[in-house]
Amino acid sequence: MPTARTWIACGQWLVTLATCAFLIVPVVMSIVAGLTVNYFRGVASGLTLRWLDEVWTQYHASVFLSLEVAAATLAVTLLTGVPAGYALARSKTRLSRVIEELLVLPVALPGLASALALLVVYGGFSAFRMSVAFIVVGHVVFTLPFMVRPVAAVCSQADLRTLEEGAASLGASFWQRFVTIVLPNARPGIVAGALAVLTLSIGEFNLTWMLHTPDTKTLPVGLADTYASLRLEVGSAYTILFFLMTMPLLVAMQWLGVDVPGVAGKQHKRQKPKDTV
């Protein structure tokens, strides 16, 4: 006879599978809709790649623009977020905690509010307002905390501080310690932050929708346009294209075994010194 523990385990699996089905089935249905001749008749109408070809013909520019914006956002967040995370981890003052909370503030605000603030302050510079750089600035504001937090979590480890102190005692300069010790040991946090920044930048809609122009339409904005056209086959085909862009990043995040909130737990453990005679 099954024990109570077995019934509990079966119940947990049932709840897990039901939750996965609830989340995955709509995605699968949307993908299937993008490959069918007629959405309302379903698979019985036949399968086709017509809608994918139509989406690529009309919106391929938005795909490359999204990749360009994501790459530029990643470059800026790496150059600013990694040093900022290291500085916040090393500083124990109240001011550093205030700065850290201010960096996270854009995440707590709706994307429309952040975009409106950027428009109010910088909207008067027409050349800047109409350029892709304006969207990049908005994405940097939104994604920077996702780079700073993982890096700060890694750099706050006691092992890294010990290695730095040892290198300093041997005469290494600050930049030598930062390049040869901090960056290699902070790699899990940097990788986690980079994957998070890329994924969020490619998929960001609210902020981008407020900041974009007809010449700077990114992938999520184009997706909204296709669904607004009331042709579900085209919108679903666009979803497939979006899925093909974001899934490799999500798989890479899982494969590398890094987790944005818990990067600190991924650090190498200190080895115990061997007993000496």
Tab-separated table of C-alpha atoms in Angstrom:
chain	number	residue	atom	x	y	z
A	1	MET	CA	0.000	0.000	0.000
A	2	PRO	CA	1.290	3.491	-0.820
A	3	THR	CA	2.465	5.386	2.205
A	4	ALA	CA	1.488	8.946	3.114
A	5	ARG	CA	4.877	10.123	1.938
A	6	THR	CA	4.246	8.580	-1.485
A	7	TRP	CA	0.863	10.297	-1.762
A	8	ILE	CA	2.438	13.640	-0.828
A	9	ALA	CA	5.141	13.192	-3.482
A	10	CYS	CA	2.517	12.304	-6.095
A	11	GLY	CA	0.506	15.386	-5.132
A	12	GLN	CA	3.565	17.599	-5.484
A	13	TRP	CA	4.288	16.185	-8.943
A	14	LEU	CA	0.656	16.675	-9.945
A	15	VAL	CA	0.654	20.312	-8.878
A	16	THR	CA	3.991	20.902	-10.641
A	17	LEU	CA	2.817	19.314	-13.900
A	18	ALA	CA	-0.498	21.181	-13.782
A	19	THR	CA	1.330	24.492	-13.270
A	20	CYS	CA	3.729	23.753	-16.141
A	21	ALA	CA	0.804	22.845	-18.403
A	22	PHE	CA	-1.011	26.037	-17.435
A	23	LEU	CA	2.045	28.080	-18.451
A	24	ILE	CA	3.283	26.097	-21.459
A	25	VAL	CA	0.050	25.176	-23.262
A	26	PRO	CA	-0.769	28.799	-24.287
A	27	VAL	CA	2.753	29.188	-25.696
A	28	VAL	CA	2.444	25.944	-27.657
A	29	MET	CA	-0.975	26.966	-28.977
A	30	SER	CA	0.405	30.331	-30.084
A	31	ILE	CA	3.293	28.632	-31.916
A	32	VAL	CA	0.891	26.228	-33.644
A	33	ALA	CA	-1.329	29.147	-34.664
A	34	GLY	CA	1.615	30.778	-36.407
A	35	LEU	CA	2.139	27.663	-38.515
A	36	THR	CA	-1.463	26.998	-39.555
A	37	VAL	CA	-3.167	28.281	-42.696
A	38	ASN	CA	-6.218	29.475	-40.768
A	39	TYR	CA	-6.229	30.045	-37.013
A	40	PHE	CA	-9.964	29.441	-36.580
A	41	ARG	CA	-9.844	26.056	-38.346
A	42	GLY	CA	-6.671	25.004	-36.548
A	43	VAL	CA	-4.281	22.322	-37.775
A	44	ALA	CA	-7.041	20.884	-39.956
A	45	SER	CA	-6.531	23.827	-42.344
A	46	GLY	CA	-2.956	22.693	-42.972
A	47	LEU	CA	0.507	23.863	-41.984
A	48	THR	CA	2.426	26.639	-43.675
A	49	LEU	CA	5.499	28.850	-43.311
A	50	ARG	CA	3.762	31.704	-45.099
A	51	TRP	CA	3.199	33.767	-41.968
A	52	LEU	CA	6.805	33.424	-40.814
A	53	ASP	CA	7.992	34.568	-44.225
A	54	GLU	CA	5.580	37.508	-44.131
A	55	VAL	CA	6.696	38.536	-40.661
A	56	TRP	CA	10.364	38.312	-41.592
A	57	THR	CA	9.787	40.343	-44.771
A	58	GLN	CA	7.942	43.123	-42.958
A	59	TYR	CA	9.690	43.198	-39.575
A	60	HIS	CA	13.223	41.839	-40.042
A	61	ALA	CA	14.586	45.349	-39.444
A	62	SER	CA	13.092	45.342	-35.947
A	63	VAL	CA	14.881	42.061	-35.197
A	64	PHE	CA	18.290	43.494	-36.043
A	65	LEU	CA	17.457	46.726	-34.229
A	66	SER	CA	16.539	44.775	-31.077
A	67	LEU	CA	19.846	42.915	-31.255
A	68	GLU	CA	21.682	46.210	-31.746
A	69	VAL	CA	19.930	47.819	-28.776
A	70	ALA	CA	20.539	44.745	-26.586
A	71	ALA	CA	24.249	44.632	-27.497
A	72	ALA	CA	24.698	48.352	-26.809
A	73	THR	CA	22.796	48.029	-23.527
A	74	LEU	CA	24.992	45.117	-22.487
A	75	ALA	CA	28.177	47.038	-23.316
A	76	VAL	CA	27.121	50.044	-21.247
A	77	THR	CA	25.950	47.957	-18.280
A	78	LEU	CA	29.196	45.984	-18.295
A	79	LEU	CA	31.322	49.138	-18.312
A	80	THR	CA	29.293	50.788	-15.555
A	81	GLY	CA	27.636	47.943	-13.650
A	82	VAL	CA	30.700	45.804	-12.922
A	83	PRO	CA	32.744	48.646	-11.310
A	84	ALA	CA	29.603	49.879	-9.527
A	85	GLY	CA	28.858	46.436	-8.117
A	86	TYR	CA	32.442	46.068	-6.942
A	87	ALA	CA	32.427	49.516	-5.306
A	88	LEU	CA	29.104	48.882	-3.531
A	89	ALA	CA	30.333	45.523	-2.244
A	90	ARG	CA	33.509	47.069	-0.849
A	91	SER	CA	31.847	50.108	0.726
A	92	LYS	CA	29.994	49.612	4.001
A	93	THR	CA	28.807	53.195	4.394
A	94	ARG	CA	25.185	54.271	4.598
A	95	LEU	CA	25.635	56.302	1.412
A	96	SER	CA	26.468	53.170	-0.575
A	97	ARG	CA	23.262	51.508	0.649
A	98	VAL	CA	21.272	54.579	-0.413
A	99	ILE	CA	22.903	54.508	-3.864
A	100	GLU	CA	22.133	50.799	-4.181
A	101	GLU	CA	18.461	51.401	-3.424
A	102	LEU	CA	18.333	54.272	-5.922
A	103	LEU	CA	19.750	51.981	-8.614
A	104	VAL	CA	16.905	49.514	-8.025
A	105	LEU	CA	14.260	52.250	-8.105
A	106	PRO	CA	13.624	52.021	-11.898
A	107	VAL	CA	12.711	48.351	-11.475
A	108	ALA	CA	10.055	49.230	-8.901
A	109	LEU	CA	8.543	51.922	-11.140
A	110	PRO	CA	6.343	51.071	-14.144
A	111	GLY	CA	8.235	51.234	-17.410
A	112	LEU	CA	5.868	53.922	-18.673
A	113	ALA	CA	6.762	56.143	-15.709
A	114	SER	CA	10.504	55.778	-16.346
A	115	ALA	CA	10.000	56.474	-20.048
A	116	LEU	CA	7.922	59.556	-19.282
A	117	ALA	CA	10.659	60.857	-16.987
A	118	LEU	CA	13.240	60.428	-19.765
A	119	LEU	CA	10.963	62.211	-22.232
A	120	VAL	CA	10.424	65.123	-19.863
A	121	VAL	CA	14.145	65.592	-19.201
A	122	TYR	CA	15.722	64.722	-22.566
A	123	GLY	CA	12.817	64.950	-25.020
A	124	GLY	CA	13.816	68.481	-26.020
A	125	PHE	CA	17.012	67.233	-27.670
A	126	SER	CA	15.396	66.248	-30.968
A	127	ALA	CA	18.425	64.505	-32.498
A	128	PHE	CA	18.919	62.418	-29.364
A	129	ARG	CA	15.175	61.799	-29.023
A	130	MET	CA	14.891	60.366	-32.546
A	131	SER	CA	17.977	58.151	-32.307
A	132	VAL	CA	18.414	54.561	-31.162
A	133	ALA	CA	20.625	55.858	-28.355
A	134	PHE	CA	17.536	57.195	-26.602
A	135	ILE	CA	16.093	53.680	-26.343
A	136	VAL	CA	19.485	52.347	-25.220
A	137	VAL	CA	19.536	54.873	-22.370
A	138	GLY	CA	16.099	53.728	-21.261
A	139	HIS	CA	17.147	50.078	-21.371
A	140	VAL	CA	20.315	50.823	-19.400
A	141	VAL	CA	18.293	52.561	-16.693
A	142	PHE	CA	15.992	49.535	-16.472
A	143	THR	CA	18.585	46.733	-16.683
A	144	LEU	CA	21.528	48.210	-14.751
A	145	PRO	CA	20.348	46.797	-11.369
A	146	PHE	CA	20.364	43.304	-12.874
A	147	MET	CA	24.080	43.705	-13.539
A	148	VAL	CA	25.035	45.522	-10.339
A	149	ARG	CA	23.289	43.169	-7.902
A	150	PRO	CA	24.898	39.858	-9.072
A	151	VAL	CA	28.347	41.443	-9.291
A	152	ALA	CA	27.987	43.005	-5.843
A	153	ALA	CA	26.872	39.644	-4.410
A	154	VAL	CA	29.991	37.949	-5.764
A	155	CYS	CA	32.413	40.710	-4.769
A	156	SER	CA	31.129	40.755	-1.196
A	157	GLN	CA	32.476	37.270	-0.547
A	158	ALA	CA	35.174	37.004	2.119
A	159	ASP	CA	37.355	34.767	-0.087
A	160	LEU	CA	37.720	37.474	-2.710
A	161	ARG	CA	38.661	40.052	-0.088
A	162	THR	CA	41.324	37.701	1.261
A	163	LEU	CA	42.787	37.162	-2.225
A	164	GLU	CA	42.914	40.900	-2.820
A	165	GLU	CA	44.640	41.548	0.482
A	166	GLY	CA	47.186	38.853	-0.299
A	167	ALA	CA	47.907	40.315	-3.742
A	168	ALA	CA	48.208	43.817	-2.260
A	169	SER	CA	50.713	42.558	0.291
A	170	LEU	CA	52.807	41.209	-2.602
A	171	GLY	CA	52.870	44.633	-4.265
A	172	ALA	CA	50.046	44.321	-6.831
A	173	SER	CA	48.440	47.624	-7.826
A	174	PHE	CA	44.693	48.232	-7.749
A	175	TRP	CA	44.279	47.646	-11.493
A	176	GLN	CA	46.376	44.477	-11.348
A	177	ARG	CA	44.182	43.149	-8.549
A	178	PHE	CA	40.991	44.177	-10.351
A	179	VAL	CA	41.951	42.537	-13.678
A	180	THR	CA	43.668	39.394	-12.405
A	181	ILE	CA	41.642	38.655	-9.255
A	182	VAL	CA	38.332	40.512	-9.123
A	183	LEU	CA	37.152	39.988	-12.698
A	184	PRO	CA	37.958	36.244	-12.907
A	185	ASN	CA	36.322	35.562	-9.534
A	186	ALA	CA	33.332	37.750	-10.399
A	187	ARG	CA	32.724	35.873	-13.648
A	188	PRO	CA	29.578	34.017	-12.419
A	189	GLY	CA	27.969	37.293	-11.423
A	190	ILE	CA	29.003	39.001	-14.652
A	191	VAL	CA	27.652	36.139	-16.770
A	192	ALA	CA	24.382	36.071	-14.820
A	193	GLY	CA	23.980	39.819	-15.175
A	194	ALA	CA	24.859	39.773	-18.881
A	195	LEU	CA	22.274	37.100	-19.680
A	196	ALA	CA	19.642	38.915	-17.641
A	197	VAL	CA	20.413	42.228	-19.355
A	198	LEU	CA	20.216	40.698	-22.844
A	199	THR	CA	16.970	38.870	-22.138
A	200	LEU	CA	15.292	41.875	-20.525
A	201	SER	CA	16.470	44.291	-23.205
A	202	ILE	CA	15.183	42.151	-26.064
A	203	GLY	CA	11.813	41.640	-24.373
A	204	GLU	CA	11.246	45.106	-22.884
A	205	PHE	CA	8.001	46.614	-24.225
A	206	ASN	CA	6.464	49.224	-21.888
A	207	LEU	CA	9.460	51.522	-21.758
A	208	THR	CA	10.360	50.969	-25.424
A	209	TRP	CA	6.823	51.640	-26.604
A	210	MET	CA	6.973	55.136	-25.087
A	211	LEU	CA	10.482	55.899	-26.363
A	212	HIS	CA	10.383	54.445	-29.883
A	213	THR	CA	9.773	56.300	-33.142
A	214	PRO	CA	8.638	54.867	-36.518
A	215	ASP	CA	12.326	54.448	-37.390
A	216	THR	CA	13.295	52.810	-34.073
A	217	LYS	CA	10.716	50.049	-33.734
A	218	THR	CA	12.074	47.091	-31.762
A	219	LEU	CA	10.886	43.485	-31.670
A	220	PRO	CA	8.289	43.766	-28.849
A	221	VAL	CA	6.787	46.907	-30.395
A	222	GLY	CA	6.501	45.140	-33.734
A	223	LEU	CA	4.847	42.210	-31.983
A	224	ALA	CA	2.228	44.530	-30.517
A	225	ASP	CA	1.616	45.998	-33.988
A	226	THR	CA	1.017	42.575	-35.510
A	227	TYR	CA	-1.553	41.655	-32.861
A	228	ALA	CA	-3.199	45.057	-33.296
A	229	SER	CA	-3.724	44.160	-36.961
A	230	LEU	CA	-6.182	41.481	-35.735
A	231	ARG	CA	-4.508	38.812	-37.879
A	232	LEU	CA	-3.658	36.216	-35.236
A	233	GLU	CA	-1.636	34.048	-37.616
A	234	VAL	CA	0.800	36.910	-38.258
A	235	GLY	CA	1.005	37.796	-34.565
A	236	SER	CA	1.614	34.165	-33.625
A	237	ALA	CA	4.314	33.848	-36.290
A	238	TYR	CA	5.957	36.929	-34.789
A	239	THR	CA	5.786	35.178	-31.412
A	240	ILE	CA	7.707	32.245	-32.921
A	241	LEU	CA	10.404	34.635	-34.110
A	242	PHE	CA	10.583	36.228	-30.674
A	243	PHE	CA	10.718	32.763	-29.077
A	244	LEU	CA	13.640	31.726	-31.294
A	245	MET	CA	15.593	34.801	-30.189
A	246	THR	CA	15.019	34.554	-26.440
A	247	MET	CA	15.115	30.799	-25.837
A	248	PRO	CA	18.873	30.413	-26.519
A	249	LEU	CA	19.549	33.027	-23.838
A	250	LEU	CA	17.321	31.257	-21.308
A	251	VAL	CA	18.906	27.892	-22.123
A	252	ALA	CA	22.366	29.427	-21.762
A	253	MET	CA	21.413	30.797	-18.341
A	254	GLN	CA	20.322	27.340	-17.181
A	255	TRP	CA	23.295	25.602	-18.781
A	256	LEU	CA	25.791	27.889	-17.092
A	257	GLY	CA	24.085	27.148	-13.787
A	258	VAL	CA	23.849	30.737	-12.678
A	259	ASP	CA	20.901	32.385	-10.962
A	260	VAL	CA	20.575	36.147	-10.871
A	261	PRO	CA	19.272	36.471	-7.295
A	262	GLY	CA	21.526	33.789	-5.862
A	263	VAL	CA	24.823	34.216	-7.572
A	264	ALA	CA	26.623	34.459	-4.268
A	265	GLY	CA	25.989	30.802	-3.608
A	266	LYS	CA	27.871	29.793	-6.740
A	267	GLN	CA	31.294	30.828	-5.576
A	268	HIS	CA	34.092	28.386	-5.075
A	269	LYS	CA	34.508	27.172	-1.562
A	270	ARG	CA	37.766	27.737	0.193
A	271	GLN	CA	39.932	24.674	0.346
A	272	LYS	CA	41.066	23.523	3.731
A	273	PRO	CA	44.819	23.685	4.169
A	274	LYS	CA	46.552	20.364	4.247
A	275	ASP	CA	48.018	19.225	7.514
A	276	THR	CA	51.721	19.763	7.729
A	277	VAL	CA	54.149	17.761	9.735
